[in-house]
Tab-separated table of C-alpha atoms and ligand atoms in Angstrom:
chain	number	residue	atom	x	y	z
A	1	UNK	CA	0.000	0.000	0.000
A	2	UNK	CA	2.780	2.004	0.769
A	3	UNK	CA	4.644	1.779	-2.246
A	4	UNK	CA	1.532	2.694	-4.290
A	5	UNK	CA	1.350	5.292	-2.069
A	6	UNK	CA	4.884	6.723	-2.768
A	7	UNK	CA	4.566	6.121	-6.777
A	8	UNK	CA	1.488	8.103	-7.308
A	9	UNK	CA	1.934	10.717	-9.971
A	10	UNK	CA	2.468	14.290	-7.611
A	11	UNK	CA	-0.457	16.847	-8.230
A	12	UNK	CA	-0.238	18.807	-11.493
A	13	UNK	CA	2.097	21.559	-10.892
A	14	UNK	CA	4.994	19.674	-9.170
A	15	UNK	CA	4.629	16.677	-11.366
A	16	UNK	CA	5.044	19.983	-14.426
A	17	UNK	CA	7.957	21.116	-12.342
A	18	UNK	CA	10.019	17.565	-12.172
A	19	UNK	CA	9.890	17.484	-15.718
A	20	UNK	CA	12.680	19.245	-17.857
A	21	UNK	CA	10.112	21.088	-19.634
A	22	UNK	CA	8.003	22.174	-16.565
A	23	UNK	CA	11.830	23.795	-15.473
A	24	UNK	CA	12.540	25.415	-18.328
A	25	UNK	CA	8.957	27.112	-18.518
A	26	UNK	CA	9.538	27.895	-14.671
A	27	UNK	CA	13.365	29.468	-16.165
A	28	UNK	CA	11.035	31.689	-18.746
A	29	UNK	CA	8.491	32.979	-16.959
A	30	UNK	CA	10.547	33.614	-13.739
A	31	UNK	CA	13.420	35.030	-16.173
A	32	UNK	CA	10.743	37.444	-17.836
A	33	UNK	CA	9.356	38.989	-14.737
A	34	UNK	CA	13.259	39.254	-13.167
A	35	UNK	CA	13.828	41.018	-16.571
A	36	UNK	CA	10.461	43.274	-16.385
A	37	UNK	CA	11.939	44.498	-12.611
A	38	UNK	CA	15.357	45.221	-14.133
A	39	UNK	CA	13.566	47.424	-16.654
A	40	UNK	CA	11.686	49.329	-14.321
A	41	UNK	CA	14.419	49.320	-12.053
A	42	UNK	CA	16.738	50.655	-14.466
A	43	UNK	CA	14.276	53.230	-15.699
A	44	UNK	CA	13.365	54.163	-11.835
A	45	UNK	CA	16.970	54.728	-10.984
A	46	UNK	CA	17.794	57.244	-14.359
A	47	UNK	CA	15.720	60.047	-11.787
A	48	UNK	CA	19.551	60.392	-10.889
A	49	UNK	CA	19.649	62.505	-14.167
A	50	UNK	CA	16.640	64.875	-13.324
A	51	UNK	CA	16.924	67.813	-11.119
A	52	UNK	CA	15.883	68.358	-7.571
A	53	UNK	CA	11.898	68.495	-6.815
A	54	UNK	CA	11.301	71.399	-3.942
A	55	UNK	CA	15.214	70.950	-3.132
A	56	UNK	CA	14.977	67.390	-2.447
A	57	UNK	CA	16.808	64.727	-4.954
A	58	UNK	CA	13.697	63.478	-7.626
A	59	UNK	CA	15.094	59.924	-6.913
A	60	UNK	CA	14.745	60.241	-2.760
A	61	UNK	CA	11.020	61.455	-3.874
A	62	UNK	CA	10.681	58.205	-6.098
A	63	UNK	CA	12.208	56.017	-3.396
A	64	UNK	CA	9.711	57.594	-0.887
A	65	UNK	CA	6.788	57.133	-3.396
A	66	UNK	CA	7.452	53.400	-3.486
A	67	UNK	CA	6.986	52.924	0.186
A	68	UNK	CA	4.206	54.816	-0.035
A	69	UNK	CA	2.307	52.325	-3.027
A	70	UNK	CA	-1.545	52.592	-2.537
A	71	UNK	CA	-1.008	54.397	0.510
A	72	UNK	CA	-4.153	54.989	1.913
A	73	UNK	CA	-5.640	51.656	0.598
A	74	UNK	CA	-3.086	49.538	2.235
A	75	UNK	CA	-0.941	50.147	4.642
A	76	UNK	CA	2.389	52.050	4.054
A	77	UNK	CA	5.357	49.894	2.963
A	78	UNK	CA	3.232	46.772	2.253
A	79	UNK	CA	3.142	47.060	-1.574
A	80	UNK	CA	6.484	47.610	-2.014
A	81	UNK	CA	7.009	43.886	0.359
A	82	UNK	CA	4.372	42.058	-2.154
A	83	UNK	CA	6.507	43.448	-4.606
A	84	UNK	CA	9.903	42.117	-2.859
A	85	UNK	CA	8.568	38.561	-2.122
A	86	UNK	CA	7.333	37.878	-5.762
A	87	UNK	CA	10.806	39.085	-7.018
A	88	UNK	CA	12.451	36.926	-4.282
A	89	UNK	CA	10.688	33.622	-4.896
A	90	UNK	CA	11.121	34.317	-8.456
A	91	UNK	CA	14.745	34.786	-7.824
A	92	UNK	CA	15.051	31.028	-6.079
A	93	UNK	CA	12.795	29.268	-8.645
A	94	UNK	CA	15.392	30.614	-11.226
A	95	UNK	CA	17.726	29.536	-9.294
A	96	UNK	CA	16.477	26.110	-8.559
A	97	UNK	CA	14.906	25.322	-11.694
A	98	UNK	CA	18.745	26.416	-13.480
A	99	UNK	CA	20.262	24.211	-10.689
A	100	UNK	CA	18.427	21.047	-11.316
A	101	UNK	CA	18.329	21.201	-15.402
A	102	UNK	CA	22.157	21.249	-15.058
A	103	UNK	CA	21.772	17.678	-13.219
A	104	UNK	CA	19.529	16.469	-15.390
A	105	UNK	CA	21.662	17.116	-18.362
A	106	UNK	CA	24.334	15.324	-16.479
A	107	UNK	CA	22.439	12.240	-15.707
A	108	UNK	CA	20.931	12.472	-19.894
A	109	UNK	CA	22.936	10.375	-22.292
A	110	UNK	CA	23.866	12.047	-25.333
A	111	UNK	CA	21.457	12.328	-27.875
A	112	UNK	CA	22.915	10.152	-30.949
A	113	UNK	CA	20.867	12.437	-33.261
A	114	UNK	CA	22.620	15.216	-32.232
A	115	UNK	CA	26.050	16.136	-34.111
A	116	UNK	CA	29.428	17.157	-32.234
A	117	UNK	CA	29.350	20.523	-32.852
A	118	UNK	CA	25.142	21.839	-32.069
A	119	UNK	CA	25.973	19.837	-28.398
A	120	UNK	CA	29.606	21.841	-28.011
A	121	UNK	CA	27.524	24.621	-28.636
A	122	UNK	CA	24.671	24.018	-26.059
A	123	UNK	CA	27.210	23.093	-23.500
A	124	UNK	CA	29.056	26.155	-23.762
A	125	UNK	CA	26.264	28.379	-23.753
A	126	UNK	CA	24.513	26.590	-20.554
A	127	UNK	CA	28.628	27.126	-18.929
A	128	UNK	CA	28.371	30.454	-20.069
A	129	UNK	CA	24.727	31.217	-18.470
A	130	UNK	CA	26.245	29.142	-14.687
A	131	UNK	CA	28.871	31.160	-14.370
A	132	UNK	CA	27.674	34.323	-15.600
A	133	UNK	CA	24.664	33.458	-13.402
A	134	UNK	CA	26.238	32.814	-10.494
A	135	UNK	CA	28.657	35.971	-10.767
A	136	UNK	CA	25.703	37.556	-11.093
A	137	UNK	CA	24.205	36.581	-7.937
A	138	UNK	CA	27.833	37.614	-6.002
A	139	UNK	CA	27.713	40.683	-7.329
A	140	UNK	CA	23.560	41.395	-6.351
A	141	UNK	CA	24.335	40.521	-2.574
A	142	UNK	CA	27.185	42.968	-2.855
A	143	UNK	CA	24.450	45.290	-4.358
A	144	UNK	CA	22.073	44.974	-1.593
A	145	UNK	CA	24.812	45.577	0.988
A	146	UNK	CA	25.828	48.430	-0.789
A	147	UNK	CA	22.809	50.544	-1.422
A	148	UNK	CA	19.967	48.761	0.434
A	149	UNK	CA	21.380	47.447	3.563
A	150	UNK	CA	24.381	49.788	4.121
A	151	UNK	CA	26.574	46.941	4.900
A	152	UNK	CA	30.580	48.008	5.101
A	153	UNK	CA	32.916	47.694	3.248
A	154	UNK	CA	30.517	47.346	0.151
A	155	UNK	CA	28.746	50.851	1.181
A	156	UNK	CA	30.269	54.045	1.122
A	157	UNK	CA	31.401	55.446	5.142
A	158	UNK	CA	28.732	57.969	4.417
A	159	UNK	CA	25.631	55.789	4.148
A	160	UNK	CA	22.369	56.878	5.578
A	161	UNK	CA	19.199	55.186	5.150
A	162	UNK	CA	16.457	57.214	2.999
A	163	UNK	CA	19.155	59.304	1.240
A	164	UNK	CA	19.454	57.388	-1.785
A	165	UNK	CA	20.707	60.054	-4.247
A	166	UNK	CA	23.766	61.093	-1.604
A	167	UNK	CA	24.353	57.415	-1.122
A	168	UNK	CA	24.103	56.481	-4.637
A	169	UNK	CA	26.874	59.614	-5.276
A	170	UNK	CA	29.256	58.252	-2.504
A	171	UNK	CA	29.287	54.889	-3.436
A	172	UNK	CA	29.918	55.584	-7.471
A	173	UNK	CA	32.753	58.175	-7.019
A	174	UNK	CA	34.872	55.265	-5.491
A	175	UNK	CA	36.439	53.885	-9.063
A	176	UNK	CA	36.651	50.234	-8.105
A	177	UNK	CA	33.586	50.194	-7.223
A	178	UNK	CA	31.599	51.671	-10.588
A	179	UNK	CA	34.412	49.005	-12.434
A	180	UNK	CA	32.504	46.157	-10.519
A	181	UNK	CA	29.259	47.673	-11.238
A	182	UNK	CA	30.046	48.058	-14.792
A	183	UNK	CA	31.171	44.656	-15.381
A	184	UNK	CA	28.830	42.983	-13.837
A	185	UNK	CA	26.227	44.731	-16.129
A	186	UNK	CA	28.256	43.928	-18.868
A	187	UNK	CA	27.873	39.971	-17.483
A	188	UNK	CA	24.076	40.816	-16.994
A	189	UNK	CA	23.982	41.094	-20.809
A	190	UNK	CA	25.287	38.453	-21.887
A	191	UNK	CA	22.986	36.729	-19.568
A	192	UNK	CA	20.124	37.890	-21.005
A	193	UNK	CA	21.320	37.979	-24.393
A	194	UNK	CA	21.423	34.068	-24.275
A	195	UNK	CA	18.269	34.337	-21.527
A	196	UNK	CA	16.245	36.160	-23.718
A	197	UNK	CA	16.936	33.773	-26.662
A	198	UNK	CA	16.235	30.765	-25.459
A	199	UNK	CA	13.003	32.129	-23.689
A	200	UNK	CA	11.081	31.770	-26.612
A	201	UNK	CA	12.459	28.298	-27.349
A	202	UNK	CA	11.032	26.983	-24.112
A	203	UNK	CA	7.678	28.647	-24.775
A	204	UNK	CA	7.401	27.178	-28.142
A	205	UNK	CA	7.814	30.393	-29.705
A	206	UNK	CA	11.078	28.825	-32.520
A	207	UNK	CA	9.761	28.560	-35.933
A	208	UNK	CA	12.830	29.815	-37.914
A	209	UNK	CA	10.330	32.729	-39.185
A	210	UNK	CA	10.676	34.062	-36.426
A	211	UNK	CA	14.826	34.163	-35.900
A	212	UNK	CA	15.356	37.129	-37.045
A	213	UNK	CA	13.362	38.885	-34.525
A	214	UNK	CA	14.172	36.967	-31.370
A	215	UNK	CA	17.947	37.936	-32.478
A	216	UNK	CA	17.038	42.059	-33.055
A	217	UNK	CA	14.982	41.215	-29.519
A	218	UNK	CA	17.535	39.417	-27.908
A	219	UNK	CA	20.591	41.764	-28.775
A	220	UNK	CA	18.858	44.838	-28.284
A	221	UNK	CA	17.162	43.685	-24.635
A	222	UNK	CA	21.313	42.655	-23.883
A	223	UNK	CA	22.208	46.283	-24.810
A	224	UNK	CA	19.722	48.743	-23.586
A	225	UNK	CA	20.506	47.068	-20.008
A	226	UNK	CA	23.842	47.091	-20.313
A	227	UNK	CA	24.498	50.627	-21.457
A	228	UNK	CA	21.262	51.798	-19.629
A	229	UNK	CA	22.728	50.692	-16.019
A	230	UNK	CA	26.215	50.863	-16.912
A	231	UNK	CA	25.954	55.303	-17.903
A	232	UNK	CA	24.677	55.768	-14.291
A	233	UNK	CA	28.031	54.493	-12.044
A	234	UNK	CA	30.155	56.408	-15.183
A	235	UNK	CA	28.256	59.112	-14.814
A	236	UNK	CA	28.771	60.053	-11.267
A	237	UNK	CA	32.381	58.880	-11.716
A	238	UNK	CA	32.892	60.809	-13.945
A	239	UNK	CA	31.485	64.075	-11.930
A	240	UNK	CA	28.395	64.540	-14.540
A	241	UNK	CA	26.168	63.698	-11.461
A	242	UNK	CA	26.499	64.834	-8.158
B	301	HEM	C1	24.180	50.180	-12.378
B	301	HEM	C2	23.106	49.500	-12.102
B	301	HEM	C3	22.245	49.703	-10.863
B	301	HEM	C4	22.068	50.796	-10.075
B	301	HEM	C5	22.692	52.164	-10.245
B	301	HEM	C6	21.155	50.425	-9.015
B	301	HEM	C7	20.722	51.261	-8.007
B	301	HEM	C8	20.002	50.866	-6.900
B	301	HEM	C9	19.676	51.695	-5.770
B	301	HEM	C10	20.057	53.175	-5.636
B	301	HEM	C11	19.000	50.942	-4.861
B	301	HEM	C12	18.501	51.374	-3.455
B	301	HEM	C13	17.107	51.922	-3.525
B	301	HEM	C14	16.620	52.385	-2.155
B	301	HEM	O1	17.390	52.442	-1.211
B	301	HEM	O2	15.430	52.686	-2.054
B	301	HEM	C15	18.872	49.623	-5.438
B	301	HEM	C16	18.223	48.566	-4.835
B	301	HEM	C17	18.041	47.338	-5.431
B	301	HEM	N1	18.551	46.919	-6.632
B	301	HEM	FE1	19.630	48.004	-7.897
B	301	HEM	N2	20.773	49.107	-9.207
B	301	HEM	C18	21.426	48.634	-10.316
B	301	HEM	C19	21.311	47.386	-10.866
B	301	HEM	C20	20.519	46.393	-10.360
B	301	HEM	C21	20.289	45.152	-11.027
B	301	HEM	C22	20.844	44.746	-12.383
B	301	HEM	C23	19.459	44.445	-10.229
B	301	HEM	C24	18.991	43.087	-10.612
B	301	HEM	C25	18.189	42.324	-10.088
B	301	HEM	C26	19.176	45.235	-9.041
B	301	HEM	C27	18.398	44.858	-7.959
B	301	HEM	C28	18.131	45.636	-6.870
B	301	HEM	C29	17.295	45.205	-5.755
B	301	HEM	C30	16.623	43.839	-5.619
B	301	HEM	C31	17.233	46.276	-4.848
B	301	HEM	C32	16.475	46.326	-3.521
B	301	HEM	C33	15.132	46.970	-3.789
B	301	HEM	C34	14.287	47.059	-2.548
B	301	HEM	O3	14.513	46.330	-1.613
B	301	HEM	O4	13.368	47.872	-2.524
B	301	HEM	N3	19.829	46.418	-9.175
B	301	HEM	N4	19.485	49.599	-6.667
């Protein structure tokens, strides 16, 4: 009875998830919204660019406003958690669903069908997308330290919570610092260049009709968040900000 028991088929969306193609729909669809918060991220933190609103920074406003979401209708700060916890758990499914494709793979056989050169080239791209990956992650919880948290030696001497713009000033004019930044955006893009590519395979979406586009889609996604993070660190560097 037991053994039936432990053999039943698990309800539908784990029994989805243990297959390879329940992951890699998990990789998309977590990958698209971690990619829709970069955008808006990115596009939030360019306020560095606009002047001050009644002599306060326009990005401490924005920062403020945030806490604020639907302020009266819920409570202040709540929002902005909602918002934290979906990006967080889609964060770890990423993660986990990268994680446990890679054994998979390992356990597969090769495919006979498949020629030398098409599985070279999907091993080094999955290499590429673990290491850039996992840099990636390194360089996020030095991020968080940095600007969120206020954790030294990541953050600037100077840090104060709420100041964001005069935080975001002291921590870019240190040079190693904007380097790290700058690379690690430039690592970003390549992970979504490949990301953002193979997206579409695991939705279905790869008639070679449609090549073209997911290339133009793929490249220019890579670019505008490379160069669109990577100006702001220069900038301020560079003394065009603060
Ligand atoms: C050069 C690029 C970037 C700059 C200048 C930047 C800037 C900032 C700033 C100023 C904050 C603090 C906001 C506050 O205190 O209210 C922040 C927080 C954060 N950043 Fe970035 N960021 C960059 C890239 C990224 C990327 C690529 C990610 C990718 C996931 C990311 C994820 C986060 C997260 C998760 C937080 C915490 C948000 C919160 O808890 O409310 N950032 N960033």
């Amino acid at each position: 009875m037991a053994t039936t028991l432990e053999k039943r088929t698990p309800p539908w969306p784990l029994g989805f998830y243990r297959s390879a193609i329940g992951k890699k729909w998990i990789m998309a669809i977590t990958g698209l919204a971690i990619i829709l918060f970069v955008l808006a991220h990115m596009v939030g933190n360019w306020k560095i660019f606009l002047p001050e609103v009644d002599g306060i920074p326009d990005i401490d406003v924005y920062a403020e406003a945030l806490r604020q979401l639907l302020v009266p209708f819920a409570p202040e700060h709540v929002v902005l958690w909602l918002l934290r916890t979906g990006l967080i758990i889609a964060f770890l499914l990423h993660i986990h669903a990268a994680y446990a494709l890679t054994l998979m793979n390992r356990r597969a056989r090769p495919d006979e069908y498949q020629g030398p050169r098409n599985y070279l080239a999907a091993n080094y791209a999955s290499r590429t997308m673990r290491w850039s990956g996992t840099i990636f992650g390194a360089f996020l919880l030095f991020h968080l330290a940095d600007l969120t948290w206020g954790i030294q030696p990541a953050a600037p001497e100077t840090w104060e919570r709420g100041e964001v713009y005069a935080n975001f000033v002291a921590t870019f004019s240190r040079a190693p610092v904007t380097i790290f930044y700058v690379v690690a955006m430039v690592l970003l893009g390549l992970h979504l260049y490949h990301g953002a590519w193979s997206m579409f395979q695991s939705l279905g979406i790869n008639h070679p009709r449609f090549n073209a586009a997911r290339k133009v889609f793929a490249v220019g996604l890579a670019v505008l968040v490379t160069v669109g993070n990577a100006i702001m660190p220069l900038a301020v560097l560079f003394g065009l900000v603060g």
